[in-house]
XYZ file of C-alpha atoms in Angstrom:
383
model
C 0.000 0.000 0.000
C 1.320 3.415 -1.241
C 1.938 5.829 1.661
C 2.078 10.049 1.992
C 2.781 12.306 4.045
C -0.738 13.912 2.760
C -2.822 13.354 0.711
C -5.038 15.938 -1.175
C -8.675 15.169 -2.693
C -9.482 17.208 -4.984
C -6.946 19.195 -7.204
C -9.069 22.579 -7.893
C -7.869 26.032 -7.101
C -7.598 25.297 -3.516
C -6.159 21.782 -4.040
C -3.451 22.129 -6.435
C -2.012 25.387 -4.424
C -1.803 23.069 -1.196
C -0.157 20.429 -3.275
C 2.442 22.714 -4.218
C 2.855 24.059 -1.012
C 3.354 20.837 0.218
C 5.503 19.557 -1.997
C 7.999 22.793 -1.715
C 8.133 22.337 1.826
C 9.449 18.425 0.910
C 6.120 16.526 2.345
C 5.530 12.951 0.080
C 2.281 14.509 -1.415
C -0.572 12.988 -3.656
C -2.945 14.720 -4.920
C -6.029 13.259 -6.737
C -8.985 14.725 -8.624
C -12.714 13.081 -9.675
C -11.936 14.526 -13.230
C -9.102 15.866 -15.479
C -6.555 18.477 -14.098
C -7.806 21.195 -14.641
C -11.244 20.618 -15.764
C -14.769 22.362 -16.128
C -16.758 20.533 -14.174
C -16.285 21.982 -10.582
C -15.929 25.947 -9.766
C -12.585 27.249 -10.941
C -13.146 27.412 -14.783
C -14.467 30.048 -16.859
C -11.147 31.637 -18.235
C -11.063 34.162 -15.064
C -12.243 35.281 -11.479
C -12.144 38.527 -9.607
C -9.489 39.714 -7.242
C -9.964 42.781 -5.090
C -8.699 44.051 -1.553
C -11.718 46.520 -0.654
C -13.342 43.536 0.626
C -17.221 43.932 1.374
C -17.934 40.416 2.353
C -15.791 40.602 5.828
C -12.829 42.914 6.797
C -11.182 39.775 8.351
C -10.424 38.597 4.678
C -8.324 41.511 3.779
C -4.786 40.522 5.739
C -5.455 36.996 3.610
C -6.027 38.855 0.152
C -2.840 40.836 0.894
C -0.542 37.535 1.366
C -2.972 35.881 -2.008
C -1.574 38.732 -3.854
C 2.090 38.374 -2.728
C 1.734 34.621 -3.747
C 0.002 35.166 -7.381
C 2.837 37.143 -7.631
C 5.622 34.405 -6.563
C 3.355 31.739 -8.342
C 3.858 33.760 -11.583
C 7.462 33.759 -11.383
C 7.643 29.957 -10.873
C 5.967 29.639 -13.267
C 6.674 32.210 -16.573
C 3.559 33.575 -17.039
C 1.269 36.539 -16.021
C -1.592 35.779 -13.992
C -3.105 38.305 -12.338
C -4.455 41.401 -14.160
C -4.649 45.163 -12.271
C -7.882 46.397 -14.102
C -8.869 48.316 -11.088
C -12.507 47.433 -9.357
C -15.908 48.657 -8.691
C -18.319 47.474 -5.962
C -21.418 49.244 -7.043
C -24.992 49.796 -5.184
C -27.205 52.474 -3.773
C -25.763 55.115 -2.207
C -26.160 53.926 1.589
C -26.326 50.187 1.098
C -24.877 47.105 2.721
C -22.149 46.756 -0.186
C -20.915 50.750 0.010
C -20.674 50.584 3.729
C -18.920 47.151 4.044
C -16.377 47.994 1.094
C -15.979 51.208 2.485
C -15.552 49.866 6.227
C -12.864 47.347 4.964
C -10.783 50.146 3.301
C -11.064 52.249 6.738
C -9.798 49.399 8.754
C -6.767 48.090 6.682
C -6.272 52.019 5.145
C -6.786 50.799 1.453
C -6.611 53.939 -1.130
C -9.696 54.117 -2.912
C -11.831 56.104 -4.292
C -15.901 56.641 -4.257
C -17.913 58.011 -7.520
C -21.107 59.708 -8.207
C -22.575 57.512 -11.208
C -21.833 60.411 -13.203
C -18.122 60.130 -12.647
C -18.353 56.212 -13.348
C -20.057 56.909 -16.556
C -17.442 59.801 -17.364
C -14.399 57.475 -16.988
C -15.960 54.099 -17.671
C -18.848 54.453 -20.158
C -19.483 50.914 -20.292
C -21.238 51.677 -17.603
C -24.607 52.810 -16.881
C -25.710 53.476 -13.826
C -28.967 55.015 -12.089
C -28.668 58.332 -10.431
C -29.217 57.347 -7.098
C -25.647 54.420 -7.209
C -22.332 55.194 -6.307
C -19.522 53.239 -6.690
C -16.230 52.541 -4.387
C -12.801 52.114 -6.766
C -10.235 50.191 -6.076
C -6.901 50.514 -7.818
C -5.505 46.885 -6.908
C -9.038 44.939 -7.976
C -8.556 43.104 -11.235
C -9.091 39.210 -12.269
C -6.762 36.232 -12.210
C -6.549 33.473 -15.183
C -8.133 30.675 -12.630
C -7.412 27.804 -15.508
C -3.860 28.946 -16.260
C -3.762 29.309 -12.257
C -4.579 25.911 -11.558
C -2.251 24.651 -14.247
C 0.687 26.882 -12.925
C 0.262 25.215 -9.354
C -0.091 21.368 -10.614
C 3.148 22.407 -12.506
C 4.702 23.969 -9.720
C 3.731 20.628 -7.233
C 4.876 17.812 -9.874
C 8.458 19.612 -10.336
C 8.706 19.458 -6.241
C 8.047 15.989 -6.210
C 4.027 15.586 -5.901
C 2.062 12.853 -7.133
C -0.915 14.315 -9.067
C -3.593 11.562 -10.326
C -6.687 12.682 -12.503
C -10.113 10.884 -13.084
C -9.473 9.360 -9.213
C -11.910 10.275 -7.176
C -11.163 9.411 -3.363
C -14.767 7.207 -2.356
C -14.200 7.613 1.588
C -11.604 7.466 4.367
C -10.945 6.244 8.153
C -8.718 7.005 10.737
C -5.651 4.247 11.142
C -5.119 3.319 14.566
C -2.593 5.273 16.359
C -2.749 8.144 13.743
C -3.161 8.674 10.270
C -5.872 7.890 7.725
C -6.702 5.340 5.234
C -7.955 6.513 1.922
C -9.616 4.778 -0.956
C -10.149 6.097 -3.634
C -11.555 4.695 -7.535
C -8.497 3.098 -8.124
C -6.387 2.159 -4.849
C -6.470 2.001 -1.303
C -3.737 4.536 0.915
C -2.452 5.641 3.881
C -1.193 9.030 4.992
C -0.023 11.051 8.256
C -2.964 13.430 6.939
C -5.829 13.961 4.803
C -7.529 16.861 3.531
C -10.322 16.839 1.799
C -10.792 20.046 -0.674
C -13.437 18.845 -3.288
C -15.679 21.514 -3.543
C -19.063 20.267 -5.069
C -18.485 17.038 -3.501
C -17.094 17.597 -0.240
C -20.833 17.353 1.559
C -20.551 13.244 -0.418
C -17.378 12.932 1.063
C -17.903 14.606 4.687
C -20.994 13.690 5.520
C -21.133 15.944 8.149
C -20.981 19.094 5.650
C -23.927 17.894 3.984
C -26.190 19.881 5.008
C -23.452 22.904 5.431
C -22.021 22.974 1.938
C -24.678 23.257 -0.267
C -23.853 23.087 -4.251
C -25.445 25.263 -6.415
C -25.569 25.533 -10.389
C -23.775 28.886 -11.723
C -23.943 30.184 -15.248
C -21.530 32.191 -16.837
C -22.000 34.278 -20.195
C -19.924 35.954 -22.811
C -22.152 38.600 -25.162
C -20.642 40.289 -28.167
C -20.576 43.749 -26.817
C -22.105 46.891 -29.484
C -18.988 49.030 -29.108
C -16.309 46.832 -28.085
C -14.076 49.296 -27.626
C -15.749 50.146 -24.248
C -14.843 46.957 -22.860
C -11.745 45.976 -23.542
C -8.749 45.317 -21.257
C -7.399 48.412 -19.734
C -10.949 50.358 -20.468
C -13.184 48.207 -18.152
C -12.723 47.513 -14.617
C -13.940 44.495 -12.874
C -17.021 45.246 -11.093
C -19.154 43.683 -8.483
C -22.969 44.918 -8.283
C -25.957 45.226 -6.178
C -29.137 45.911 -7.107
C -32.897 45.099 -6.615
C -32.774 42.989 -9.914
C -29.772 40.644 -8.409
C -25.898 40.765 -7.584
C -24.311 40.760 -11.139
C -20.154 40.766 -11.530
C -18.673 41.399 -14.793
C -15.127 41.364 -16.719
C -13.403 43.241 -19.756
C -13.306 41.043 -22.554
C -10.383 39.004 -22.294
C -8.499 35.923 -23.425
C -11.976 34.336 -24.989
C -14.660 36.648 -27.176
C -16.625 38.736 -25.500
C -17.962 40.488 -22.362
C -18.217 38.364 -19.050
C -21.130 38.716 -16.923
C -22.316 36.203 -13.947
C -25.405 36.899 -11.495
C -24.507 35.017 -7.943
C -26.797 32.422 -7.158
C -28.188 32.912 -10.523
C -31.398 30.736 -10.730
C -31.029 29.390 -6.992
C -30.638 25.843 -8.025
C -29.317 23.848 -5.846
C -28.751 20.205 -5.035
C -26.528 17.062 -5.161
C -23.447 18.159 -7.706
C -23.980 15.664 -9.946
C -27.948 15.963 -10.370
C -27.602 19.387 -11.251
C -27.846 20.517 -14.970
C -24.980 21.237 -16.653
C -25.882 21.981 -19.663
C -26.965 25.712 -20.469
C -30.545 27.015 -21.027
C -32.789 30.246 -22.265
C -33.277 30.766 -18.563
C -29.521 31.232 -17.491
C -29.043 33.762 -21.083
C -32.458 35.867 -19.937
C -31.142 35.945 -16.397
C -27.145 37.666 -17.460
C -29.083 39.966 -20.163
C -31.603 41.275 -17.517
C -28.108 42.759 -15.883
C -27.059 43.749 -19.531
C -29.751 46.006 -20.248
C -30.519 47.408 -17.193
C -26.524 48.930 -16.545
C -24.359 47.629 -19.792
C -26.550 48.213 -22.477
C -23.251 48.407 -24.919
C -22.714 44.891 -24.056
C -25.942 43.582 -24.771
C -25.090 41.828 -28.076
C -25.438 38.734 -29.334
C -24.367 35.635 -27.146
C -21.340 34.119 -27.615
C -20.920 31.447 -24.671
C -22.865 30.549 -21.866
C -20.595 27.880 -19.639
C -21.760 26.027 -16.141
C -20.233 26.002 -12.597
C -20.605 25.167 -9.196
C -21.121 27.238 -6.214
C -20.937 25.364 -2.619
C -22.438 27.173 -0.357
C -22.273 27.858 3.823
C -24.782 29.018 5.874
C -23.346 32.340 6.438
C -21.326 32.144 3.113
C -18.155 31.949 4.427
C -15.400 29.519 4.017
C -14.575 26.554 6.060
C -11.054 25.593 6.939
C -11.014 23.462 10.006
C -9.780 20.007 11.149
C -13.070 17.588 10.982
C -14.435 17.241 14.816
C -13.745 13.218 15.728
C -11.022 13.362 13.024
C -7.711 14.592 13.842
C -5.843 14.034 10.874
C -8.528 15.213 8.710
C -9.185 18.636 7.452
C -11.876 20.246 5.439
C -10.930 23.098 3.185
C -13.587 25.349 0.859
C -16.503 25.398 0.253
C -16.041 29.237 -0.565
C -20.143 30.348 -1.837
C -18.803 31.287 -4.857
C -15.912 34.227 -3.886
C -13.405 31.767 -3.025
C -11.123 31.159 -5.901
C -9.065 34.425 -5.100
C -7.970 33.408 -2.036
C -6.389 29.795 -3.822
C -2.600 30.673 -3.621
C -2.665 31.812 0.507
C -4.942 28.989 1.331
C -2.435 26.613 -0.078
C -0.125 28.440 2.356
C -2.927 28.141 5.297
C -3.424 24.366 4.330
C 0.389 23.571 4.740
C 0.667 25.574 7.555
C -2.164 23.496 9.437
C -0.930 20.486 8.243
C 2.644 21.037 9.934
C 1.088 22.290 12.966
C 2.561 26.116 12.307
C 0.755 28.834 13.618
C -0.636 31.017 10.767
C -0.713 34.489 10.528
C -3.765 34.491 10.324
C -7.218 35.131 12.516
C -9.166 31.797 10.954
C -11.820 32.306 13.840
C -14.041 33.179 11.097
C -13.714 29.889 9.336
C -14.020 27.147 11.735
C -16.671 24.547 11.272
C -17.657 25.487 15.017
C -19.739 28.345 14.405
C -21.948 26.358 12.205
C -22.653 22.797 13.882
C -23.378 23.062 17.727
C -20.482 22.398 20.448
C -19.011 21.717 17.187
C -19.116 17.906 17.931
C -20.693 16.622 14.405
C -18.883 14.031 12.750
C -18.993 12.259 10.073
């Protein structure tokens, strides 16, 4: 029976940073994946996702973003390519509501520079956008988007030339503990053993922990690319990413990059939700009338004919933040995502995080926020 020092399930954005963490740090590492690495079945594809420090969600992600950015950065050098674009960012909404305040609140407490606009002034210096009167907007000059695919890629690279073992189209079935430490693994293919296990699959990690079921929740996400009228409006450099609020839904958009087109998503989209592999995949008029409601109601220059409309996976907490514990009853297990759709950002210092739990270091980081005891009670659910 093959033995690790760890062993990874599921080699997505989170899982293929913490691989190469690992690996760098010397641990005997295998990481294993349900499908192809990478692949577009889970919650990391879609050419690109959104970076920004002016954090609205929580202040107590902002110290993280910092050291995500740092490690995009080192990532890209290991690797020879560019990764993370500086478009700048907008979190957009009424003047007064929950997403000014928050955005604004996180820039007061870490002292980001930023800046806040009238719609007018948005309109003046971004005319792709259109925006009511009564919306402001905060700016943000470090906000842009990373290349999640070519991320994903970078870090599987990065583990296999420090010595991990990366397997694709293995999904891990279940584990148990070993007596006297450890954990036994089997997976589609084998049966292992490791000092530690942690389990990052995303869609699937309520099918593998069953105590998550009911506290990650998958949820079908569509993403569309629409030929914009005047293209010039939107291209790289012209268009910052944006996230916005409003009473028609929580849209978040992209300059055209990489692939044709201008990128728009609306979180929790249709609110499907359900086991990950009963939901649709395939897309539908629905999901194209849903992204061109948000089209014509603020990026009417966009609102073209479609080009691509491609599914994803959200996996969603109660409170819609992360989890990255050890499993209650389970020493040598720990649970990593599911992220509610804002997670993929945050890939390259989780990695970090991950190794850092697994060797027992003290992070840098507050991860009150994130343990699986605010969400079960005495936090004594296992699996």
């Amino acid at each position: 029976m093959s033995t690790y020092d760890v062993i990874v399930a599921g080699v997505g954005g989170m899982g293929a940073a913490t691989c190469a963490q690992l690996a760098m740090r010397g641990k005997r590492v295998l990481g294993c994946d349900r499908y192809d690495i990478p692949n577009a079945m889970g919650s990391s594809h879609g050419v690109n996702r959104i970076i920004r420090l002016a954090y609205f969600e929580h202040p107590a992600y902002v110290p993280i973003l910092r050291r995500a950015y740092e490690l995009w950065r080192e990532t890209e050098k290991l690797a020879g390519e560019q990764l993370l674009y500086a478009t700048g960012s907008l979190d957009i909404g009424e003047d007064g509501s929950e997403i000014i305040s928050r955005s604004l609140a996180s820039c007061a407490l870490h002292k980001l520079p930023h800046e806040l606009l009238s719609a007018d002034q948005v309109g003046a210096r971004y005319p792709g956008y259109t925006l009511p009167d009564n919306y402001v907007a905060l700016y943000q000059q470090d906000g842009g988007f990373v290349a999640s695919e070519r991320a994903i890629v970078a870090a599987a690279n990065i583990a296999l030339k420090a010595g991990a073992e990366l397997r694709a189209r293995e999904a891990m079935l279940d584990f148990e503990p070993i007596a006297g430490g450890g954990v036994r693994v089997r997976t589609s293919r084998a049966t292992y053993e490791a000092g530690q296990l942690i389990v990052a699959a995303g869609a699937w990690i309520g099918d593998l922990v069953p105590a998550l079921r009911r506290l990650a929740v998958p949820e079908r996400q569509v993403l569309g690319w629409f030929q914009p009228k005047n293209p010039e409006l939107f291209q790289l450099g012209k268009f910052p990413v944006s996230n916005l609020k409003s009473d028609i839904g929580h849209f978040y958009q992209f300059p055209t990059w990489h692939v044709p087109g201008f990128k728009i998503g609306l979180y929790h989209h249709l609110g499907e939700q359900g086991p990950a592999d009963e939901l649709p995949r395939e897309p539908h008029q629905a999901d194209e009338d849903a992204l061109r409601r948000g089209l014509a109601a603020f990026f009417p220059e966009a609102d073209g004919e479609l080009l691509a409309l491609r599914s994803c996976m959200f996996t969603n907490t109660p409170d819609e933040h992360f989890i990255l514990d050890r499993l209650p009853g389970y020493p040598d297990v720990i649970v990593a995502s599911p992220c509610s759709g804002h997670g993929f950002k945050f890939s390259s210092a989780i990695g970090e995080i991950l190794a850092d739990l697994v060797s027992e270091a003290k992070s840098p980081f507050d991860l009150t926020l994130f343990s699986l005891d605010r969400l079960v009670d005495g936090g004594d659910e296992t699996a």
